[in-house]
Each structure stands twice: as structure tokens, then as C-alpha cells.
Coordinates of C-alpha atoms and ligand atoms in Angstrom, one line a residue:
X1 CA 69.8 82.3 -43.7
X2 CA 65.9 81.7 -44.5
X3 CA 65.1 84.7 -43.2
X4 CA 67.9 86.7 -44.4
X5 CA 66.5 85.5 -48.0
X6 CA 63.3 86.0 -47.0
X7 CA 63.7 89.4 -46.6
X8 CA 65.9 89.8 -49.6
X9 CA 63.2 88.8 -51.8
X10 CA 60.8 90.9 -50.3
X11 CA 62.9 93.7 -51.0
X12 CA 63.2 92.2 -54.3
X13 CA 59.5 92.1 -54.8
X14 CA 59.0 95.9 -54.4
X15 CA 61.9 97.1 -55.8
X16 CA 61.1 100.3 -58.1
X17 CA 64.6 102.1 -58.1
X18 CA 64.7 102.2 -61.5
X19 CA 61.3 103.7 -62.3
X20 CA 59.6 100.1 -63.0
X21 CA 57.6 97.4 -60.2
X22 CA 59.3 94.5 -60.0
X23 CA 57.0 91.6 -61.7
X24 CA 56.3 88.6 -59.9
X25 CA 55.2 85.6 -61.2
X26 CA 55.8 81.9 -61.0
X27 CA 56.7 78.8 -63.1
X28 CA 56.8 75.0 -62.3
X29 CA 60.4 73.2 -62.6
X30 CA 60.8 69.9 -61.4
X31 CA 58.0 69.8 -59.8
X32 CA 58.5 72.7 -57.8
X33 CA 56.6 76.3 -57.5
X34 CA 59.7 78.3 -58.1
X35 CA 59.1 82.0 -57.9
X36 CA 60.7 84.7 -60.8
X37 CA 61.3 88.2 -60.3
X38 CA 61.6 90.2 -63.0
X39 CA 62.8 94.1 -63.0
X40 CA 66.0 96.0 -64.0
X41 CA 67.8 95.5 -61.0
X42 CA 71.4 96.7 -61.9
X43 CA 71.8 99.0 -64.5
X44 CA 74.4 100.5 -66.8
X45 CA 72.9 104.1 -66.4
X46 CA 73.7 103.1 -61.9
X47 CA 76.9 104.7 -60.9
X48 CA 79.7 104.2 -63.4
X49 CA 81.8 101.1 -62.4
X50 CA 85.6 101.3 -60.5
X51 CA 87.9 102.1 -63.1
X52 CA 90.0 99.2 -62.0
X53 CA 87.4 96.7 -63.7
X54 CA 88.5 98.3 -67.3
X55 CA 90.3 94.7 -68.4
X56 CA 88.3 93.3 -70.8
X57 CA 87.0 89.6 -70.8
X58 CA 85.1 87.5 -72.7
X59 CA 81.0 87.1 -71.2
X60 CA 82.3 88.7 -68.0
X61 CA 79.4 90.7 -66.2
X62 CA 78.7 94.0 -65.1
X63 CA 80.2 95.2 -61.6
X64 CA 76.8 96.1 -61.0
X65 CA 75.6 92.2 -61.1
X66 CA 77.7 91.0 -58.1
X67 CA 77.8 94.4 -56.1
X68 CA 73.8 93.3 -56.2
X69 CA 74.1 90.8 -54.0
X70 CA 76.9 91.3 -51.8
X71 CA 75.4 94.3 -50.7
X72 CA 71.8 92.4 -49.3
X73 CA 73.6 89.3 -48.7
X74 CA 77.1 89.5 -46.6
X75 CA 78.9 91.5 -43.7
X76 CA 82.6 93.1 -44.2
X77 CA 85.0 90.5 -43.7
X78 CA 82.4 88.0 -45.2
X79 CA 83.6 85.4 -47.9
X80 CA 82.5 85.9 -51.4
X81 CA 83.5 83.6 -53.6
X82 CA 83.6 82.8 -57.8
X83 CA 84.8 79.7 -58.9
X84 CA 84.5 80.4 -62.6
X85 CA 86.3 83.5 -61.9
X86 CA 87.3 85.0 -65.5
X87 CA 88.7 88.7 -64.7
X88 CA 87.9 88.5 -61.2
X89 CA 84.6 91.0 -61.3
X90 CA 82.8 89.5 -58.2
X91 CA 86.4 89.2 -56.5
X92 CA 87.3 93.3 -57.0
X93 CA 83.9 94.5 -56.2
X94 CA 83.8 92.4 -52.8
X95 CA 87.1 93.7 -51.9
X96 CA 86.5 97.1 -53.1
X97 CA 83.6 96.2 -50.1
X98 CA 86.0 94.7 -47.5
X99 CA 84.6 91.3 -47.9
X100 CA 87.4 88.5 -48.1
X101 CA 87.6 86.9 -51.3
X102 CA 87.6 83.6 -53.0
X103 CA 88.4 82.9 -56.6
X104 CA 89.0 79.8 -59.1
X105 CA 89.6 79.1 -62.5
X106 CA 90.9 76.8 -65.0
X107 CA 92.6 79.3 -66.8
X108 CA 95.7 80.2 -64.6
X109 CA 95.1 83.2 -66.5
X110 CA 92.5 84.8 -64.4
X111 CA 94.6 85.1 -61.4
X112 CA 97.2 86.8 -63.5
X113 CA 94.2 89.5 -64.5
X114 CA 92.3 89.7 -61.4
X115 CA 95.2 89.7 -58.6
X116 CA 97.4 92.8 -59.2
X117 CA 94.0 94.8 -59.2
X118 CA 93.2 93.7 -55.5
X119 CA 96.7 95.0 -55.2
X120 CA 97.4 98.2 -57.3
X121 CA 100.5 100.4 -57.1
X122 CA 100.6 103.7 -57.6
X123 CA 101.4 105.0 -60.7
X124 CA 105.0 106.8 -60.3
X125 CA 105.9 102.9 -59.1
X126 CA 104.4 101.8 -62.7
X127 CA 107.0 104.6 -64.1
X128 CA 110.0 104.0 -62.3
X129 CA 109.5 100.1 -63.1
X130 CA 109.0 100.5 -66.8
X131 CA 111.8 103.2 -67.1
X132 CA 114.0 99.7 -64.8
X133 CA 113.0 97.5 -67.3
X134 CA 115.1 96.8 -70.7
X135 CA 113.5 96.6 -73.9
X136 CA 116.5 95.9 -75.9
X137 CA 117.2 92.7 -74.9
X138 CA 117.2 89.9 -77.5
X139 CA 117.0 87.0 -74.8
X140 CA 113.0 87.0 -75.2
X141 CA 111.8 84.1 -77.4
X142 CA 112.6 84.8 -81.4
X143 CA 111.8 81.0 -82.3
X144 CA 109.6 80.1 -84.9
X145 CA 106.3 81.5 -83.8
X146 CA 107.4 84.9 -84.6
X147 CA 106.0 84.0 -88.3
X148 CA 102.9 84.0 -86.8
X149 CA 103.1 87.0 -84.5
X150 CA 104.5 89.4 -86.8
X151 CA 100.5 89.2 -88.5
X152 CA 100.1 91.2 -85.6
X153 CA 103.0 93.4 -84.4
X154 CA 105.2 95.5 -86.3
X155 CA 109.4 93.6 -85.7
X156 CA 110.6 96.5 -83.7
X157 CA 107.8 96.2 -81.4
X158 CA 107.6 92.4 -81.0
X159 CA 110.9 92.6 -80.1
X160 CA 109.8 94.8 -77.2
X161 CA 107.1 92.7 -76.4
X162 CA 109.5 89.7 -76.0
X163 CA 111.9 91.2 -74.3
X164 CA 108.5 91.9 -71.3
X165 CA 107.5 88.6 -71.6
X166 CA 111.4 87.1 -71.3
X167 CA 111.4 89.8 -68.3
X168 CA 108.3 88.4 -66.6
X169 CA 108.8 84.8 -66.9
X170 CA 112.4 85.3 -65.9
X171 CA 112.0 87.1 -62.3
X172 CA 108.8 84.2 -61.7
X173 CA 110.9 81.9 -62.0
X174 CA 113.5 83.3 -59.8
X175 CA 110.7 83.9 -57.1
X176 CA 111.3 87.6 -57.9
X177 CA 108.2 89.3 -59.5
X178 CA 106.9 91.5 -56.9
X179 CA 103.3 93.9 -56.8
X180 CA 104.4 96.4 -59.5
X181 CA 105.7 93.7 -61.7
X182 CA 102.6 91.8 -61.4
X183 CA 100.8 95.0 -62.2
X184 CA 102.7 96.2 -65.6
X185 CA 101.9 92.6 -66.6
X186 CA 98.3 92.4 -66.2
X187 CA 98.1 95.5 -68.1
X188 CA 100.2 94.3 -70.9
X189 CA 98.5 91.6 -71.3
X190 CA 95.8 93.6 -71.6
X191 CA 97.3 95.4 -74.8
X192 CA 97.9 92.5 -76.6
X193 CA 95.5 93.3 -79.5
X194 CA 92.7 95.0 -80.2
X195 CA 91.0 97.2 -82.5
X196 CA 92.1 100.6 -81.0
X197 CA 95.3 102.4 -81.4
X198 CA 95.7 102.3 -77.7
X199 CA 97.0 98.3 -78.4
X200 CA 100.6 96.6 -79.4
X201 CA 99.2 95.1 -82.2
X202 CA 98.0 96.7 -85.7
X203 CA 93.9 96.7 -86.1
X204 CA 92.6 93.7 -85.0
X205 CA 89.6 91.9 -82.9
X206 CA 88.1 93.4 -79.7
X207 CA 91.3 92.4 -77.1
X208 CA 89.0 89.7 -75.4
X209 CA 88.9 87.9 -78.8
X210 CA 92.5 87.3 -80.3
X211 CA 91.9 85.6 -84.0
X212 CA 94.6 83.3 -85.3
X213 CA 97.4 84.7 -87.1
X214 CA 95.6 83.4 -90.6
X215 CA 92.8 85.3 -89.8
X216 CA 94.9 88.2 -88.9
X217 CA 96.7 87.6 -92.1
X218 CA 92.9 87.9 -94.1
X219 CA 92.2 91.3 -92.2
X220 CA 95.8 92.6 -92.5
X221 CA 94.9 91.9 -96.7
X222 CA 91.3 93.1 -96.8
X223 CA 92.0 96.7 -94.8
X224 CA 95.1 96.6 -96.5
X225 CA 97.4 97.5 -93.7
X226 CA 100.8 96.0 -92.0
X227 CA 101.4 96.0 -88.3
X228 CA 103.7 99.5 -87.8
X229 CA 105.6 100.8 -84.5
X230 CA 104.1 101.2 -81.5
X231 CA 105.4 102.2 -78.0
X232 CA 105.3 99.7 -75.7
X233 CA 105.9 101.8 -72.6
X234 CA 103.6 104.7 -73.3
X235 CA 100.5 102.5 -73.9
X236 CA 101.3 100.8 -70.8
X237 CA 101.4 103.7 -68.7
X238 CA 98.0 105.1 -70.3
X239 CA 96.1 102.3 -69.3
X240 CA 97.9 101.7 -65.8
X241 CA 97.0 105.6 -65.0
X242 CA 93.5 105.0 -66.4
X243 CA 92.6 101.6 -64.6
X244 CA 94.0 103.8 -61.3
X245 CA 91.7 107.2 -61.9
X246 CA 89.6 106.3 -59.4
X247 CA 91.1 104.8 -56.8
X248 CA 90.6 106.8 -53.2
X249 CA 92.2 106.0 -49.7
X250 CA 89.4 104.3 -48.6
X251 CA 89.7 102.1 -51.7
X252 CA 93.6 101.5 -51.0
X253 CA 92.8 100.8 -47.7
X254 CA 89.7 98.3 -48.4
X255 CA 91.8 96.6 -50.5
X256 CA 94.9 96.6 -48.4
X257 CA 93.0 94.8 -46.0
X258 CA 91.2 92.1 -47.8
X259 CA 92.1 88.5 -47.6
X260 CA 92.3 86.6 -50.5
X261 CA 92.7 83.4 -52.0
X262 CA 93.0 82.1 -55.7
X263 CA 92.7 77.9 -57.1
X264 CA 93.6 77.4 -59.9
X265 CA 91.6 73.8 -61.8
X266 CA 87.7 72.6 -62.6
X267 CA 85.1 74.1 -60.2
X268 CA 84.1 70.8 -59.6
X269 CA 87.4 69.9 -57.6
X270 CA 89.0 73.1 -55.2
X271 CA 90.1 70.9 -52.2
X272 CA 92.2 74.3 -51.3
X273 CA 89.3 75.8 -50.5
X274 CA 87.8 75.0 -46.9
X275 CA 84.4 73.2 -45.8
X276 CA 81.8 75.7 -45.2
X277 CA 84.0 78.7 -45.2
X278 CA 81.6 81.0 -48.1
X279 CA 79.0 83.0 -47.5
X280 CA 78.5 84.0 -50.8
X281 CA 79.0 82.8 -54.3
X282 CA 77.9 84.9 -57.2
X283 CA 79.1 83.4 -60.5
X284 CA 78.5 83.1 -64.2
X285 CA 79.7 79.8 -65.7
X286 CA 80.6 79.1 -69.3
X287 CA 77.5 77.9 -71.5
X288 CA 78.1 74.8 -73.6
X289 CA 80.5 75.5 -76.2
X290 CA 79.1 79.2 -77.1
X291 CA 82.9 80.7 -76.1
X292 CA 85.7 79.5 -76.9
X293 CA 87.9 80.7 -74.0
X294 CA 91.2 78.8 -74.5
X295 CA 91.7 80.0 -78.6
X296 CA 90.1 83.8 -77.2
X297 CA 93.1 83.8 -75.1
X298 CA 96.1 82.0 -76.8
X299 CA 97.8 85.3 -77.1
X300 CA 97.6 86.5 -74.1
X301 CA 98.5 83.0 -72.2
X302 CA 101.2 82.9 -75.0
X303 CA 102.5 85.8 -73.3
X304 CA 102.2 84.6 -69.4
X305 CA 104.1 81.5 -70.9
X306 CA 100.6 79.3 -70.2
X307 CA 100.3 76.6 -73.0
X308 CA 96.6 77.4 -73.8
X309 CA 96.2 73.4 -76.2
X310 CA 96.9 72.0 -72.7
X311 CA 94.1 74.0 -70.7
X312 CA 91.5 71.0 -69.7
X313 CA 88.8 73.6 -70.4
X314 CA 85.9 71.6 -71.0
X315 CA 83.7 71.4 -74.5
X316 CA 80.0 70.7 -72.9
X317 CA 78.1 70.6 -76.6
X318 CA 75.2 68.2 -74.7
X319 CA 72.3 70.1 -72.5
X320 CA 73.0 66.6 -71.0
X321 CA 77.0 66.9 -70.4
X322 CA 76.6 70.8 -69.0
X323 CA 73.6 69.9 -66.1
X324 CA 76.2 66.8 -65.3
X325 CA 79.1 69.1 -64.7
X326 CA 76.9 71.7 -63.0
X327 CA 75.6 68.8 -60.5
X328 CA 79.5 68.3 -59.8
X329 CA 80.2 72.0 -59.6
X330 CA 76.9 72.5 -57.4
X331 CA 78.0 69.2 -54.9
X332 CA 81.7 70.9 -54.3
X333 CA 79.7 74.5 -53.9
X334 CA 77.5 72.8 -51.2
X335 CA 80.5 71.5 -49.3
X336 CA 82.3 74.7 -49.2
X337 CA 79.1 76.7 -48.4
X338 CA 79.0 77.8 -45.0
X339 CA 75.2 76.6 -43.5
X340 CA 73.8 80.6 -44.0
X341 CA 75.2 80.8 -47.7
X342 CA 73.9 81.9 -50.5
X343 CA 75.0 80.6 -54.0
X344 CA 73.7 83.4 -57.3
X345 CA 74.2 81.4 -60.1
X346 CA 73.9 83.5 -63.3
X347 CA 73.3 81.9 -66.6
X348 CA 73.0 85.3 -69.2
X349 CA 70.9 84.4 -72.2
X350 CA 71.7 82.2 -75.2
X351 CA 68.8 83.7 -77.7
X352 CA 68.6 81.0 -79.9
X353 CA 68.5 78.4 -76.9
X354 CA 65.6 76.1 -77.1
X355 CA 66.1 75.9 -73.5
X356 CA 65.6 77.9 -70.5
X357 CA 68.6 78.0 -69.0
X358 CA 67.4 78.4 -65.6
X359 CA 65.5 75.4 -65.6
X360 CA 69.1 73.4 -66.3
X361 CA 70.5 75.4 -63.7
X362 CA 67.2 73.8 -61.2
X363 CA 67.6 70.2 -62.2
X364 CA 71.3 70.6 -61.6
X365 CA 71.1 72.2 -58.2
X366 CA 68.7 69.9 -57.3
X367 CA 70.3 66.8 -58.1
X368 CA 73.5 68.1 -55.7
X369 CA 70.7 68.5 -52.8
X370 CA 70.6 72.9 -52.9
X371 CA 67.2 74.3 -52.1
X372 CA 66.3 76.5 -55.0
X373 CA 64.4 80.1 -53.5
X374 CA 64.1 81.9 -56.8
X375 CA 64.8 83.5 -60.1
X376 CA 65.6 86.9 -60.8
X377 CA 65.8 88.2 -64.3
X378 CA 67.4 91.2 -65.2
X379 CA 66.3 92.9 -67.7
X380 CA 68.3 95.8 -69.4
X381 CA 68.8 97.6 -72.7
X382 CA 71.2 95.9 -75.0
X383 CA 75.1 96.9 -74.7
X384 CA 78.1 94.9 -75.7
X385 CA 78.7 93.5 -72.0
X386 CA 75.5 92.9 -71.2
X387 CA 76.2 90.3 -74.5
X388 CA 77.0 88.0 -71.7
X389 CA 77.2 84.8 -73.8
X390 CA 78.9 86.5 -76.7
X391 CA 76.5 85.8 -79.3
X392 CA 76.1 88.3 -81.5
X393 CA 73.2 90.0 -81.7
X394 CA 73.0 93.6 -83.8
X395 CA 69.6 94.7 -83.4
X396 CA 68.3 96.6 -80.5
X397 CA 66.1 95.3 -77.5
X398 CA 66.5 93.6 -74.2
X399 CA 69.0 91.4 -72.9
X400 CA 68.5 89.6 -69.8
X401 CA 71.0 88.3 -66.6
X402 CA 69.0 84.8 -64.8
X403 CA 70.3 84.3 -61.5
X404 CA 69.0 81.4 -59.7
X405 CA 69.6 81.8 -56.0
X406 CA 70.0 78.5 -53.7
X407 CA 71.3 77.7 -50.3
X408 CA 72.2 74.5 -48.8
Ligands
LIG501 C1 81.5 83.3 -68.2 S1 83.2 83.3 -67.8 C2 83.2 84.1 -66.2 C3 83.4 85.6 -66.4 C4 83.4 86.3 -65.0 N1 82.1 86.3 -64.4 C5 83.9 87.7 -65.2 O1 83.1 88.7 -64.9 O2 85.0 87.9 -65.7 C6 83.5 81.6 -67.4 C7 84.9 81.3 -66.9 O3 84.9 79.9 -66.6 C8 86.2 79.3 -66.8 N2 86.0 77.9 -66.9 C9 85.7 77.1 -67.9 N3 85.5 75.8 -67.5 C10 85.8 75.8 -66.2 C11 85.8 74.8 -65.2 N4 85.5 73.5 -65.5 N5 86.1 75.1 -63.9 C12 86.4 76.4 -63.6 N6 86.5 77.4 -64.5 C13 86.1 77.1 -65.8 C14 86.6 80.0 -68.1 O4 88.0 80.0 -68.2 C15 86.0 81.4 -67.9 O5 87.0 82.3 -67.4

């Protein structure tokens, strides 16, 4: 492993693709000479990403971030893993490289995003399955909550948007959801809301953001608009066909082949996932409390039938509380580490942060016994993803991605 990093860092102290020389300087944390590399080492003008990434998710990152590393770092049929998983971006770029994957979350959520796009079907299956499928029925839930989710959706069409969700939750629990069902469901919950007509609902939030029906009850007032009809199938099987456009053969086939294997709980605790069996980890955990990820996703666990009030998703306000829970995170990450593994820990940028992030992510890694080898910054012009902490932050100018790499 030490000389596999070795020479990754060397790589990564001439690398010029991009036009600039990679800076090199270093900083003292904990007592410890810890070099930083600074460059744009992934960038949004590199090949466009797989199509099949187009779900969007609150502070995920950019293909390009993992692709980085499991490129220099594993072999095919090596294990990547991402215990903070979100949409699953490390997982579908490894496979899309025929390493095995590994993910975890505490949403069950992000297995319901990120597995039926290791899986895709193709297209005419979407069709036939959506034309199988009635949207009539009035067995989906009409309780109470409709009050709330008629801010959003026109009647006829939360009727339709029941009668999916009575569909899915039905044929789970009878063991029966297969690939393509599994499919049409990640991509409708995918068109929740948004602020595009390509969504169920009536102009709204970004679809990685649903507000509360209040809120949506304050914008429906001030743009002065009511939910109206949408239809349910057609923007289904838009957004199935365009997550799809670029999938080859040798995709279907990398994918085809790839092992995987979700948990579901705290990253701190994945007995399912076995002693030094990863090669690889290259993750982004959540920041203190800068995003909310259980009320950015009510709606769309509403709709998977996840209670989102009972997600044990943790509110780390304390510098203190977070470096705790990253010492637990970083203990379980060096037991399921294989001895030549390399954990890439990214930790975006929080601009008003008195602290440097990085240097929480040291002390933490530290503490749980991982040699630290470096920094790298990334540092890019500003888009919307790259807002990986979701703060907001109008003007233009340079956002940066801080991966700390460590090993066992
Ligand atoms: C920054 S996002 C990860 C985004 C991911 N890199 C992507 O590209 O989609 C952090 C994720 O951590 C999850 N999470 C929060 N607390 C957790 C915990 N204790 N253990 C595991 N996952 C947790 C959240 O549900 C969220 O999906």
C-alpha cells in the first residue's frame, strides 16, 4: 500500500492535466508534517458524467470525485466502498469500472436510489411495465395527509401518484417487486417535486429539497399558482429514457457483473460488512447540522412508505460531537479495511466555518489509529454541485473538494 500511495502522490504532485502545476505545500496538525496538494484535479469541463448519475441529491459529489481515485487506487473486481452513501455516486462509477461495490446509509432511502441504477432495464421493459400498471385504483392511501399534499399536486394526479406508491409498497411486501419495478420507482421518486415542468408536482424547490406543505402553501400564494394535471406516465418515461442515453454494452455488461452489497444504519456500526474486505473507501459525510437530510427527503421517503421523524439521522451541532462520531466511523472503517486500503474522506467546504475541516477530519482519524498521508484540495469554478455542503453562496469564485487520504 505505501508504495502504491507513494506513487499516487507523486503523480499527484505533477499533475498539469488541466493546464495548472499542482501546488505543494505543507501544514502542521497534531503535530504532524501533513502534506497538501492543491490543483483542479477533476473537473466539470472532464468528460460529461454517465447519464445514469442524473438523480439529484442533496451535497452529493461529482462522478468525477470518486472516478479520481478508483482509477489510481484499485484493480477490477476490487471493493469500493461508501458508507455515507447518499445516491450511490462512488457505488455507480466503480461499477460502471467493474470494481465490486459496497454501500451504507441511514436513510433506507439511498438503496432505493442507488440500486436499480447498478441494475437498469431497458427502456421498452419501463413501457410495457408502466402501460401493466393501473393508475385508477383508489386503494393508494387517501387519509388525512392528502391536505397537505394537494399544496403540491393537482387531485387527479395525486391520485395517480397514490395509486404508484399503493402499487410499490404492495408487490414489496408480497416479495414481488422485481428490476423494472424497482427502476420505475427510483425514478418516480425522483419526480416528486421540483421546479421544472418535467415534475408531478406544481413549481416548487429544486427535487433534492422538498419544503413543507406550509411553505409550499406561501409559494403556491406569492407566484399565484395551483398545482394542475400532470401525466404521471409520460414524465416517467422521459426521465427513464434519459437516465438510459448513455448506456453501452460494455456498460450493461460491467454492471451485470458487479457484486454488490447495501447496509442500511450509522456508519459507525455495519457488522454486515466483512473484516478487511475494502480496498477503497471514497466518501463525503454529512457536516454538522448544515443539511437537513431527513425533512429534504420527507416526500420522497413518504412515498417509499419510510417514516422519515423515525430516521436516527444524527444532529452533530458541536465541532466536538462530529470528530467523536467521525472517530467511531473512522474505528469501524479501520476494521473493515483490507491492510492495502485506502480511505478518501471528503469534507467539501463550509465557507463561513471557523474551522478547517480537514484538520477535524486529522484529529478524528488519528484518534481511531489511521495514518494520515495527505490532503488534496480541489479546486474548481463554482456550480451548483460543486455546492457540496449546500450553503448558498451566489457570487462567483472557487469552491473547493478536501479529501484527506489515510490507510490503516
Ligand atoms: C454528504 S451526503 C453523501 C452524498 C454522497 N456522496 C452522494 O454523492 O450522493 C451524506 C449522507 O450521509 C447520510 N448519513 C447521515 N448520518 C449518517 C450516519 N450516522 N451513518 C450513515 N449515513 C449517514 C445521509 O443520509 C446522507 O445521505
Amino acid at each position: 500500500m505505501r508504495n502504491q500511495l507513494e506513487s499516487f502522490f507523486s503523480e499527484v504532485g505533477v499533475f498539469s492535466e488541466f493546464g495548472e502545476r499542482t501546488l505543494v505545500d505543507h501544514r502542521e496538525v497534531r503535530g504532524l508534517r501533513v502534506p497538501f496538494y492543491t490543483n483542479e484535479f477533476w473537473t466539470s469541463k472532464q468528460r460529461v458524467a454517465h447519464s445514469l448519475h442524473e438523480v439529484s441529491y442533496r451535497a452529493c459529489f461529482k462522478p468525477q470525485l470518486p472516478r479520481f481515485f478508483v482509477e489510481r487506487l484499485t484493480d477490477a473486481g476490487d471493493v469500493v466502498y461508501d458508507p455515507f452513501m447518499g445516491r450511490g455516486t462512488t457505488l455507480l462509477e466503480a461499477a460502471l469500472m467493474g470494481r465490486r461495490v459496497v454501500g451504507n446509509d441511514i436513510n433506507p432511502l439511498s438503496r432505493i436510489l442507488c440500486e436499480p441504477r447498478l441494475r437498469p432495464p431497458r427502456q421498452e421493459d419501463v413501457v410495457a411495465r408502466l402501460a401493466e400498471v393501473s393508475l385508477d385504483s383508489c386503494e393508494g392511501s387517501r387519509g388525512a395527509e392528502d391536505a397537505d399534499l394537494l399544496a403540491f399536486y393537482h387531485p387527479d394526479t395525486l391520485s395517480e401518484i397514490c395509486a404508484l406508491r399503493y402499487y410499490f409498497l404492495s408487490r414489496e411486501e408480497a416479495g414481488e417487486l422485481d428490476d423494472v419495478d424497482r427502476w420505475v420507482r427510483m425514478v418516480a421518486t425522483n419526480r416528486l417535486t421540483g421546479h421544472s415542468p418535467g415534475f408531478f408536482s406544481v413549481y416548487t424547490m429544486p427535487p433534492n429539497q422538498a419544503v413543507t406543505a406550509a411553505r409550499q402553501r406561501i409559494i403556491n400564494e406569492k407566484r399565484g399558482q395551483v398545482p394542475g394535471t400532470k401525466d404521471v406516465r409520460a414524465i416517467i418515461l422521459k426521465k427513464s429514457k434519459q437516465l438510459l442515453s448513455k448506456l453501452t454494452v460494455f456498460d450493461e455488461r460491467e454492471l451485470a457483473g458487479s457484486d454488490v452489497l447495501f447496509t442500511v444504519g450509522g456508519a459507525e456500526d455495519t457488522g454486515g460488512i466483512a473484516d478487511g474486505s475494502v480496498k477503497l473507501v471514497v466518501t463525503s459525510p454529512p457536516f454538522l447540522d448544515v443539511v437537513d437530510y431527513r425533512t429534504d427527503n420527507w416526500l420522497r421517503c413518504w412515498f417509499n412508505g419510510i417514516d422519515s421523524s423515525e430516521l436516527p439521522i444524527s444532529k452533530l451541532r458541536s465541532e466536538q460531537a462530529w470528530v467523536e462520531k467521525m472517530r467511531l466511523v473512522f474505528m469501524e472503517l479501520k476494521r473493515v479495511l483490507a491492510c492495502d486500503g485506502v480511505v478518501a474522506f471528503e469534507v467539501g467546504e463550509v465557507k463561513r466555518a471557523k474551522v478547517m475541516l480537514e484538520d477535524m477530519v486529522i484529529e478524528a482519524a488519528l484518534d481511531a489509529g489511521l495514518s494520515v498521508h495527505g490532503v488534496m484540495i480541489n479546486a474548481q469554478e463554482f456550480t451548483k454541485t460543486a455546492n457540496c455542503w449546500g450553503v448558498d453562496n451566489k457570487s462567483k469564485g472557487t469552491n473547493t473538494n478536501r479529501i484527506v487520504l489515510l490507510s490503516k
